[in-house]
Amino acid sequence: MAKRRRPTQARGKSFAGLFSAALEKQQQGHTREAAALYDRAIRIDSAVPEAHNNLGCALLALGRRDDAALALHRAVGLRPDYAEALDTLGVVVADLGRHAEAVGYFERALAAEPRAAQTAFHLGNALLTLDRLQEARAAFDRALHLDPGYAAARNGLGAVFAHLGDHLAAADAFRSALALDPAFGDAACNLGRVLLEAGDVDEGRRWFERAIELNPRSSHYYLELVRSGSQPVPVDTLAAMEVLSTSADGLARSARIELHFALAKAYEDAQRYDDAFQQLVAGNRLKRAELTYNETEVLGLYAKLERAFDAPLLESLRSYGNPSEQPIFVLGMARSGSTLVEQILAAHPAIAAAGEIAEFGRQIAEERPPIGIGAPLATVGASLRAVGDRYLAATAQLAGTAARLSDKTLMNFSYAPMINAALPNARMIHISRNWLDTCLSCFATLFLGNNVSFSYDLGELARYYAGYDRLMTRWRAILPADRLLEVRYEDVVADLEGQARRIVAFCGLPWDDACLAFQGARRAVRTASAFQVRQPLYNTAIGRAGRFAAHLQPLIDAASAAGLTVME
C-alpha cells in the first residue's frame, strides 16, 4: 500500500497548513477528518500529486473504493511514474474486481520502482486471480528475491502451487510462510485446505482450528472448518460463530456471506434445518447482490445451441475431427456427484485426472474467426478440428503418458456436440442426481469464483436447471450412444462396483480393482466435495432436500413453470 506522503514542495501557505493538518489527522487515525482536509487543500491547489494520493488512501480506509480510485487516478495523471500511487490504485481496482486493469498499474509501479517487493506481491495476487499461474509464480518469486522474509509472498507462492495441483509444494510453501510468521492465519488456513484436498482430512482440520485460534473473527476459517467434516462442530466453536454473527455489521460483505454459509452448514450438521435454511437465504441473497448474471442471455444461448445441432450435421462434422481417444469429459450440473466419478477414474492407473480445467471452452472462445453454425460444412469442420488439436496440445502435459485424461469441467455439457465433432472418439460421461437434491446442494454451497452465478437465487436456479435438462435431453437424442454414457449418482452409491466397471469399460480400458478404493486416489481435489470423496461411500446425501422440504416450494414451482418434470 502507498505511504502517506508530504508534497515535494509547498504550494502556498493555506495549502501547506491544510495538508499538514490532514496528514497529522491521518496518522492519528482520524481518517474521515483527514479526507475532508485533503479535499479542502486540493480545492486550493489541485496540482499536487501527493495530496490526491493521500486522499485516495484515506478514502480507501473509509471503504469508499470508487472515490479512492478517482483520487489515485488524478495522482498518477499528475505524475505518471508515481510508484506508490500506482501500487495503491492497483490494489483498489483489484478490490473492485478489475484484476486485469490492476496488473497494468502494478507493472507500471514496478517499472518506476523495480525493488518494491510489496508491489511484486500485489502483482502476483492479481495474476493468480486471473489464473495466469506461471506469471503469478514469477511475481511472487520476485517479491521473495527482494525480501526473502516476506511471509505473504511465500503464502502466495503456495497458492500458485495449489492451483497447479502440486499439493506437496504448496504445503511446503505454506509451512515456510508459517515459519516466517507463526501467527499468519491465512497461511494456516491454506495449509489446512491443501492437506484436505490431498486427502489428509484430520491434519487439515487441525490447521483450520489453528487458524481460528489465530483469528477468531475470520468467517473464512470457520467456513473451511465446517466444510471439512460431516459431524457437528464443537459447541464452543458454534457459539463463537454465533457471537460473531451478532456483530456481522462490522464485517466486510464477503465475510458476512461466508459466515452465513458456515452457520448454515453447522446448523444442518446439528439437524437444525430451519435455522440452516434461514442462514442460506441470507447468505445467498448477499452473494447474488454482488454478481452479474444475465439469465436471458444464458438460457437464450442454450436454446440456440439446442436448435443448431442435429444428428446428420454431427455425423458429417465428425469426419473432420481429431481421432484421439485420450479425452474423457465428465460433465453435468454442479453438486451432482461428478467429483466421485472422477475419483473413480483417477484411481485407474491408465487415467490422468485433470480436474476442472475449462480448456475446451477456452479453445472454442479463442478460435478465429469465431465458429459460426450455419457456415459451410468444411469451414465449421476445419475450425472444430483446430479446436480439438489445440485442446490436445494444451492438455498434453497434464496427460503425460496416460492413455486417458479426464476433464471434469462440468459446463462442457453445453459444448457436447462440439466436443463430439472436434474429438469424435472422445468419451463423455454425464453424471446426474435427483434434481431437488442437486439444486438444494447448489444453493447450500458458496462456490469458488463466480462461475455458478445462477445458484444463488431459487428461481434462477430452477430455471437454469430446466434449461440444462432440456439441453441434455437433446444431446442424448443426437449423440452416438457409444460416446455418451449416462451415470446416476444414486446408482453409483447403490452399486459401486457395478457402476465403476460400467464406467471403466465405457472408457475402453481393462478393469482395475483400484477403482473401488477411490478415496485413496493420490490427487488433489479442489472442489466443494474435497472432504466427501476422501470418505468411504455413503448414502446420507441422497434425499438431502427432504430435510428442507418446508422451504423448497418456491424452487419446485419455478422449475415446474420452466417446464421441468418435477416428480421423479
XYZ file of C-alpha atoms in Angstrom:
568
model
C 0.000 0.000 0.000
C 1.234 3.510 -0.733
C 2.706 5.561 2.073
C 1.147 8.849 3.045
C 3.493 11.444 1.615
C 4.257 15.110 2.084
C 4.320 17.154 -1.126
C 7.755 17.671 -2.649
C 7.250 21.390 -2.253
C 4.638 23.588 -0.632
C 2.206 25.409 -2.943
C 1.098 28.260 -0.735
C 0.616 28.810 2.943
C -3.041 27.795 3.112
C -2.478 24.620 1.157
C 0.560 23.687 3.251
C -1.328 24.220 6.503
C -4.306 22.126 5.405
C -2.071 19.390 4.041
C -0.041 19.176 7.260
C -3.207 19.103 9.360
C -4.671 16.363 7.157
C -1.514 14.280 7.389
C -1.479 14.622 11.166
C -5.136 13.558 11.429
C -4.461 10.604 9.138
C -1.519 9.455 11.242
C -3.675 9.719 14.377
C -6.349 7.518 12.801
C -8.910 10.298 12.307
C -9.417 9.268 8.704
C -12.707 10.998 7.968
C -11.404 14.364 9.177
C -8.188 13.812 7.205
C -10.124 13.167 3.997
C -12.105 16.378 4.443
C -8.918 18.385 5.000
C -7.207 16.875 1.939
C -10.276 17.777 -0.099
C -10.080 21.383 1.087
C -6.370 21.520 0.300
C -6.942 20.188 -3.216
C -9.523 22.902 -3.871
C -6.773 25.434 -3.226
C -4.139 23.627 -5.311
C -5.153 20.609 -7.381
C -1.725 20.101 -8.976
C -0.026 18.315 -6.047
C 0.010 14.534 -6.663
C 0.775 13.707 -3.002
C -2.482 15.300 -1.917
C -4.517 13.161 -4.306
C -2.551 10.065 -3.299
C -3.104 10.645 0.421
C -6.769 11.418 -0.150
C -7.069 8.143 -2.069
C -5.517 6.248 0.852
C -7.938 7.900 3.280
C -10.968 7.154 1.115
C -9.839 3.545 0.751
C -9.595 3.239 4.531
C -13.156 4.578 4.753
C -14.356 1.895 2.324
C -15.095 4.405 -0.451
C -13.240 2.450 -3.118
C -14.705 4.153 -6.200
C -13.861 7.592 -4.823
C -10.403 6.343 -3.828
C -9.794 5.157 -7.382
C -10.711 8.592 -8.777
C -8.320 10.354 -6.389
C -5.488 7.966 -7.201
C -6.154 8.319 -10.941
C -5.650 12.052 -10.510
C -2.380 11.436 -8.636
C -0.899 9.280 -11.396
C -2.274 11.642 -14.027
C -0.168 14.387 -12.478
C 2.854 12.107 -12.069
C 2.702 9.053 -14.377
C 5.658 7.336 -12.694
C 4.297 7.800 -9.142
C 5.063 4.248 -7.961
C 3.289 4.425 -4.609
C 0.069 5.797 -6.097
C 0.176 3.272 -8.947
C 0.541 0.437 -6.452
C -2.367 1.658 -4.321
C -4.503 2.258 -7.403
C -3.827 -1.323 -8.454
C -4.939 -2.571 -5.049
C -8.149 -0.527 -5.258
C -9.181 -1.615 -8.755
C -8.333 -5.232 -7.901
C -10.599 -4.899 -4.874
C -13.279 -3.650 -7.279
C -12.858 -6.843 -9.330
C -10.911 -5.246 -12.211
C -7.884 -7.515 -11.935
C -6.591 -7.170 -15.491
C -6.547 -3.393 -15.085
C -4.766 -3.809 -11.744
C -1.997 -5.806 -13.420
C -1.241 -2.823 -15.632
C -0.902 -0.469 -12.669
C 1.330 -2.862 -10.760
C 3.573 -3.321 -13.797
C 3.870 0.441 -14.189
C 4.685 0.781 -10.496
C 7.421 -1.844 -10.769
C 8.855 -0.124 -13.823
C 9.111 3.036 -11.744
C 10.375 1.284 -8.608
C 11.806 -2.170 -9.512
C 12.767 -3.035 -5.927
C 9.265 -2.728 -4.449
C 8.658 -6.222 -3.035
C 5.127 -5.301 -1.944
C 4.165 -4.280 -5.484
C 5.564 -7.550 -6.862
C 3.423 -9.355 -4.288
C 0.322 -7.383 -5.309
C 1.051 -8.208 -8.953
C 1.273 -11.894 -8.070
C -2.122 -11.769 -6.359
C -3.782 -10.138 -9.370
C -2.224 -12.615 -11.803
C -3.260 -15.521 -9.582
C -6.863 -14.298 -9.619
C -6.697 -14.178 -13.437
C -5.410 -17.777 -13.456
C -2.157 -16.623 -15.079
C -0.309 -19.030 -12.853
C 3.231 -19.025 -14.233
C 3.291 -15.231 -14.330
C 1.958 -15.149 -10.772
C 4.696 -17.539 -9.694
C 7.327 -15.290 -11.264
C 5.901 -12.239 -9.462
C 5.910 -13.974 -6.067
C 9.458 -15.237 -6.732
C 10.466 -11.666 -7.496
C 8.954 -10.438 -4.227
C 10.835 -13.132 -2.322
C 14.087 -12.309 -4.115
C 13.668 -8.702 -2.989
C 12.558 -9.680 0.525
C 13.338 -13.314 1.495
C 11.402 -12.904 4.738
C 8.146 -11.873 3.028
C 5.720 -14.412 4.507
C 2.730 -13.224 2.461
C 4.661 -13.766 -0.773
C 5.585 -17.279 0.346
C 1.884 -17.862 1.045
C 1.054 -16.577 -2.453
C 3.553 -18.969 -3.966
C 1.826 -21.782 -2.108
C -1.486 -20.723 -3.634
C 0.054 -20.948 -7.109
C 1.293 -24.485 -6.425
C -2.144 -25.435 -5.088
C -3.810 -24.179 -8.271
C -1.265 -26.139 -10.330
C -2.217 -29.294 -8.425
C 1.177 -29.679 -6.732
C -0.119 -30.053 -3.194
C 3.248 -31.163 -1.794
C 4.995 -27.991 -2.991
C 2.003 -25.942 -1.840
C 2.142 -27.427 1.658
C 5.886 -26.743 1.838
C 5.330 -23.110 0.842
C 2.566 -22.599 3.415
C 4.732 -24.172 6.121
C 7.572 -21.838 5.122
C 5.224 -18.866 5.425
C 4.259 -20.016 8.915
C 7.908 -20.444 9.860
C 8.431 -16.803 8.889
C 5.247 -15.672 10.672
C 3.792 -18.230 13.133
C 0.707 -16.018 13.646
C -0.152 -15.980 9.915
C -3.764 -17.206 9.968
C -4.236 -17.261 6.194
C -1.202 -19.496 5.748
C -2.508 -21.858 8.443
C -5.903 -21.994 6.745
C -4.367 -22.510 3.305
C -2.212 -25.321 4.661
C -5.330 -26.934 6.087
C -7.077 -26.624 2.741
C -4.262 -28.153 0.709
C -3.911 -31.025 3.186
C -7.659 -31.648 2.960
C -7.505 -31.614 -0.837
C -4.619 -34.092 -0.736
C -6.603 -36.446 1.496
C -5.205 -35.727 4.975
C -8.543 -34.689 6.464
C -7.637 -34.834 10.151
C -4.452 -32.789 9.771
C -6.299 -30.316 7.558
C -8.940 -29.796 10.239
C -6.247 -29.220 12.853
C -4.819 -26.381 10.773
C -8.271 -24.844 10.295
C -8.672 -24.919 14.070
C -5.240 -23.324 14.455
C -6.224 -20.559 12.030
C -9.333 -19.865 14.114
C -7.184 -19.656 17.252
C -5.034 -17.069 15.489
C -8.017 -15.030 14.292
C -11.386 -15.937 15.843
C -13.127 -13.232 13.778
C -12.341 -14.774 10.379
C -15.533 -16.126 8.812
C -13.486 -17.854 6.125
C -11.687 -20.042 8.641
C -14.985 -21.194 10.156
C -16.357 -21.959 6.698
C -13.344 -24.114 5.835
C -13.641 -25.955 9.147
C -17.347 -26.798 8.860
C -16.934 -27.887 5.229
C -14.168 -30.309 6.193
C -16.412 -32.739 8.063
C -19.933 -34.038 8.484
C -20.077 -34.159 12.286
C -21.347 -31.158 14.289
C -18.633 -28.690 15.210
C -17.789 -28.400 18.919
C -20.303 -26.431 20.961
C -17.792 -23.693 21.750
C -16.925 -23.285 18.053
C -20.584 -22.899 17.098
C -21.051 -20.449 19.960
C -18.113 -18.381 18.702
C -19.663 -18.304 15.216
C -22.986 -17.171 16.639
C -21.315 -14.439 18.678
C -19.508 -13.270 15.557
C -22.830 -13.143 13.715
C -24.195 -10.678 16.272
C -21.529 -8.189 15.181
C -21.669 -9.093 11.486
C -22.454 -5.499 10.505
C -18.822 -4.735 11.242
C -17.626 -7.399 8.808
C -16.951 -6.947 5.113
C -19.689 -8.224 2.788
C -17.591 -11.224 1.739
C -17.023 -12.158 5.382
C -20.749 -11.878 6.162
C -21.522 -14.163 3.218
C -19.008 -16.760 4.400
C -20.360 -16.615 7.935
C -23.936 -17.258 6.754
C -22.828 -20.309 4.758
C -20.671 -21.560 7.643
C -23.560 -21.279 10.104
C -25.893 -22.982 7.625
C -23.582 -25.995 7.391
C -23.073 -26.094 11.170
C -26.827 -25.949 11.803
C -27.521 -28.632 9.196
C -24.941 -30.939 10.788
C -26.707 -30.303 14.116
C -30.078 -31.142 12.453
C -31.354 -27.588 12.964
C -32.729 -27.442 9.430
C -34.964 -24.383 9.756
C -32.072 -22.370 11.198
C -29.791 -23.670 8.464
C -32.138 -22.613 5.681
C -32.595 -19.165 7.197
C -28.809 -18.713 7.029
C -28.743 -19.987 3.434
C -31.353 -17.467 2.360
C -29.404 -14.626 3.949
C -26.056 -15.719 2.519
C -27.389 -16.362 -0.964
C -29.188 -13.011 -1.025
C -25.961 -11.164 -0.197
C -23.925 -13.165 -2.715
C -26.460 -12.730 -5.513
C -26.471 -8.963 -4.994
C -22.791 -8.723 -5.901
C -22.993 -10.854 -9.063
C -23.849 -10.005 -12.639
C -25.875 -12.876 -14.103
C -27.810 -12.390 -17.324
C -30.373 -15.167 -17.196
C -31.968 -14.233 -20.519
C -28.612 -14.368 -22.284
C -27.543 -17.690 -20.775
C -30.819 -19.531 -21.335
C -31.138 -17.947 -24.784
C -27.729 -19.337 -25.720
C -28.764 -22.810 -24.594
C -31.902 -22.564 -26.719
C -29.815 -21.560 -29.766
C -27.431 -24.477 -29.211
C -30.364 -26.853 -28.937
C -31.609 -25.726 -32.360
C -28.188 -25.579 -34.017
C -27.232 -29.270 -33.975
C -28.867 -32.403 -35.266
C -27.659 -35.967 -35.829
C -26.931 -35.653 -39.592
C -24.857 -32.492 -39.066
C -22.823 -34.152 -36.320
C -22.235 -37.210 -38.461
C -20.849 -35.003 -41.239
C -18.691 -32.937 -38.880
C -17.124 -35.960 -37.188
C -15.157 -36.768 -40.358
C -13.116 -33.599 -39.788
C -12.270 -34.203 -36.115
C -9.068 -35.341 -34.422
C -9.308 -39.148 -33.889
C -7.622 -39.212 -30.447
C -9.278 -41.450 -27.846
C -7.448 -39.841 -24.951
C -10.015 -37.347 -23.555
C -12.795 -38.323 -21.180
C -15.177 -35.459 -20.404
C -17.129 -35.699 -17.127
C -19.970 -33.203 -17.371
C -23.285 -32.213 -15.849
C -24.632 -29.927 -13.134
C -22.589 -28.766 -10.181
C -23.076 -30.827 -6.997
C -24.316 -33.835 -8.968
C -21.659 -36.374 -7.940
C -19.131 -35.625 -10.663
C -16.152 -35.475 -8.281
C -16.981 -39.008 -7.108
C -16.968 -40.248 -10.701
C -13.678 -38.530 -11.457
C -12.127 -40.032 -8.318
C -13.129 -43.491 -9.563
C -11.476 -42.683 -12.888
C -8.399 -41.155 -11.238
C -7.789 -44.371 -9.291
C -7.246 -46.248 -12.579
C -3.535 -46.426 -13.474
C -4.211 -45.617 -17.138
C -6.143 -42.394 -16.426
C -4.736 -38.982 -15.508
C -7.281 -36.684 -13.835
C -7.055 -33.010 -14.841
C -9.929 -31.682 -12.733
C -11.863 -28.604 -13.833
C -9.569 -27.035 -16.423
C -12.072 -25.230 -18.713
C -9.711 -25.833 -21.639
C -12.235 -26.849 -24.300
C -14.356 -23.750 -23.778
C -11.191 -21.627 -23.836
C -10.229 -23.071 -27.221
C -13.738 -22.506 -28.601
C -13.615 -18.875 -27.442
C -10.164 -18.310 -28.976
C -10.943 -19.774 -32.411
C -10.642 -17.090 -35.099
C -12.766 -16.406 -36.961
C -15.422 -17.467 -34.415
C -17.149 -20.737 -35.205
C -20.381 -19.923 -36.989
C -23.019 -22.612 -37.035
C -24.630 -22.281 -40.463
C -21.311 -21.547 -42.176
C -20.148 -24.000 -44.886
C -19.627 -27.509 -43.503
C -15.932 -27.599 -44.419
C -15.325 -24.282 -42.633
C -17.048 -25.398 -39.432
C -15.361 -28.792 -39.580
C -11.897 -27.278 -40.026
C -12.469 -24.869 -37.152
C -13.608 -27.621 -34.806
C -10.658 -29.802 -35.844
C -8.340 -26.927 -34.941
C -10.066 -26.645 -31.552
C -9.566 -30.376 -30.952
C -5.891 -30.217 -31.976
C -5.210 -27.279 -29.670
C -7.091 -28.897 -26.787
C -4.890 -31.995 -27.023
C -1.739 -29.876 -27.210
C -2.805 -27.765 -24.237
C -3.553 -30.831 -22.073
C -0.552 -32.927 -23.141
C 1.456 -32.096 -20.032
C -1.469 -32.958 -17.762
C -1.955 -36.279 -19.539
C 1.695 -37.283 -19.527
C 1.991 -40.890 -20.654
C -1.540 -41.859 -19.561
C -3.808 -43.496 -22.108
C -6.721 -41.352 -20.976
C -7.185 -37.872 -19.483
C -10.353 -36.994 -17.581
C -11.598 -33.409 -17.764
C -14.241 -32.585 -15.147
C -15.264 -29.159 -16.414
C -18.978 -29.515 -15.782
C -20.019 -26.651 -18.060
C -18.753 -28.702 -21.008
C -22.289 -30.112 -21.172
C -23.182 -27.103 -23.310
C -20.331 -27.968 -25.724
C -21.179 -31.681 -26.022
C -21.910 -31.713 -29.800
C -18.839 -29.580 -30.495
C -16.714 -31.972 -28.426
C -18.090 -34.843 -30.472
C -17.270 -33.041 -33.723
C -13.802 -31.841 -32.680
C -12.807 -35.098 -30.937
C -15.170 -37.785 -32.296
C -13.526 -40.619 -30.349
C -13.571 -38.795 -27.011
C -15.897 -40.174 -24.350
C -18.388 -38.086 -22.401
C -19.809 -39.193 -19.044
C -22.914 -37.305 -17.953
C -23.437 -37.582 -14.208
C -26.851 -36.687 -12.802
C -28.609 -36.789 -9.457
C -32.102 -36.217 -8.118
C -32.853 -32.694 -9.300
C -34.082 -31.415 -5.926
C -31.001 -32.773 -4.131
C -28.789 -31.221 -6.807
C -30.415 -27.800 -6.581
C -30.504 -27.782 -2.777
C -26.820 -28.727 -2.700
C -26.019 -25.876 -5.117
C -27.992 -23.401 -3.002
C -26.116 -24.599 0.094
C -22.671 -24.105 -1.478
C -20.576 -20.956 -1.640
C -18.632 -21.735 -4.805
C -15.107 -20.598 -5.553
C -15.171 -17.829 -8.152
C -18.314 -16.627 -9.879
C -18.844 -19.388 -12.449
C -22.022 -20.710 -10.815
C -23.820 -17.375 -10.623
C -27.223 -18.957 -11.304
C -27.229 -20.855 -7.990
C -27.797 -18.005 -5.501
C -31.491 -17.427 -6.209
C -34.028 -20.257 -6.041
C -35.973 -19.078 -9.082
C -32.888 -18.604 -11.248
C -31.505 -21.926 -10.057
C -34.721 -23.746 -11.005
C -34.875 -22.153 -14.461
C -31.195 -22.853 -15.109
C -31.660 -26.496 -14.153
C -34.631 -26.752 -16.509
C -32.546 -25.272 -19.351
C -29.686 -27.653 -18.646
C -32.106 -30.597 -18.555
C -33.617 -29.650 -21.919
C -30.175 -29.373 -23.462
C -29.052 -32.763 -22.177
C -32.281 -34.346 -23.400
C -31.455 -33.013 -26.864
C -27.843 -34.231 -26.744
C -28.923 -37.739 -25.724
C -31.102 -37.846 -28.816
C -28.398 -36.836 -31.323
C -25.041 -38.014 -29.900
C -23.734 -41.527 -30.644
C -24.637 -43.908 -27.827
C -21.047 -45.164 -27.623
C -19.740 -41.621 -26.962
C -22.091 -40.509 -24.167
C -22.627 -42.536 -21.004
C -25.375 -41.664 -18.534
C -24.482 -42.268 -14.883
C -26.802 -41.659 -11.945
C -25.200 -40.709 -8.636
C -27.769 -42.754 -6.734
C -26.865 -45.840 -8.818
C -23.167 -45.419 -8.001
C -23.968 -45.254 -4.290
C -26.215 -48.340 -4.510
C -23.828 -50.425 -6.648
C -20.312 -49.010 -6.628
C -18.563 -51.947 -8.275
C -21.195 -52.466 -10.944
C -21.227 -48.796 -11.946
C -17.434 -48.451 -11.691
C -16.970 -51.452 -14.010
C -19.510 -49.938 -16.404
C -17.648 -46.605 -16.430
C -14.212 -48.180 -16.948
C -15.493 -50.415 -19.760
C -17.052 -47.396 -21.469
C -13.620 -45.738 -21.390
C -12.173 -48.678 -23.325
C -9.908 -49.802 -20.500
C -9.414 -53.082 -18.609
C -10.835 -53.280 -15.119
C -8.589 -52.397 -12.145
C -9.592 -53.051 -8.524
C -8.027 -49.722 -7.504
C -11.175 -48.035 -8.825
C -13.089 -49.361 -5.811
C -10.719 -47.572 -3.417
C -11.338 -44.161 -4.996
C -10.972 -42.291 -1.695
C -7.263 -43.155 -1.708
C -6.546 -41.771 -5.180
C -3.352 -39.720 -4.941
C -4.502 -36.419 -6.388
C -5.621 -33.059 -5.082
C -9.386 -32.420 -5.160
C -10.130 -28.708 -5.498
C -13.927 -28.768 -5.355
C -16.620 -28.392 -2.718
C -16.563 -32.214 -2.438
C -12.935 -32.411 -1.256
C -13.960 -33.904 2.106
C -16.721 -36.200 0.850
C -14.663 -38.034 -1.774
C -11.989 -38.882 0.823
C -14.549 -40.891 2.807
C -15.904 -44.391 2.177
C -19.028 -44.300 0.046
C -22.071 -43.093 1.971
C -25.744 -42.521 1.172
C -26.582 -39.646 3.526
C -26.578 -37.133 0.651
C -29.432 -38.987 -1.036
C -32.721 -37.324 -0.139
C -30.979 -34.343 1.433
C -33.622 -31.983 0.043
C -36.284 -33.770 2.085
C -34.874 -32.255 5.268
C -35.655 -28.819 3.857
C -38.994 -29.690 2.241
C -40.835 -26.960 4.113
C -38.717 -24.322 2.371
C -38.378 -25.615 -1.192
C -41.830 -24.979 -2.683
C -40.633 -21.783 -4.465
C -37.897 -23.859 -6.130
C -40.379 -26.555 -7.175
C -42.899 -24.021 -8.505
C -40.257 -22.188 -10.555
C -38.923 -25.446 -12.009
C -42.431 -26.584 -12.947
C -43.180 -23.233 -14.585
C -39.949 -23.597 -16.594
C -41.118 -26.923 -17.988
C -39.206 -29.355 -15.772
C -40.951 -32.561 -14.751
C -40.609 -32.122 -11.026
C -41.768 -35.545 -9.816
C -39.311 -38.428 -10.066
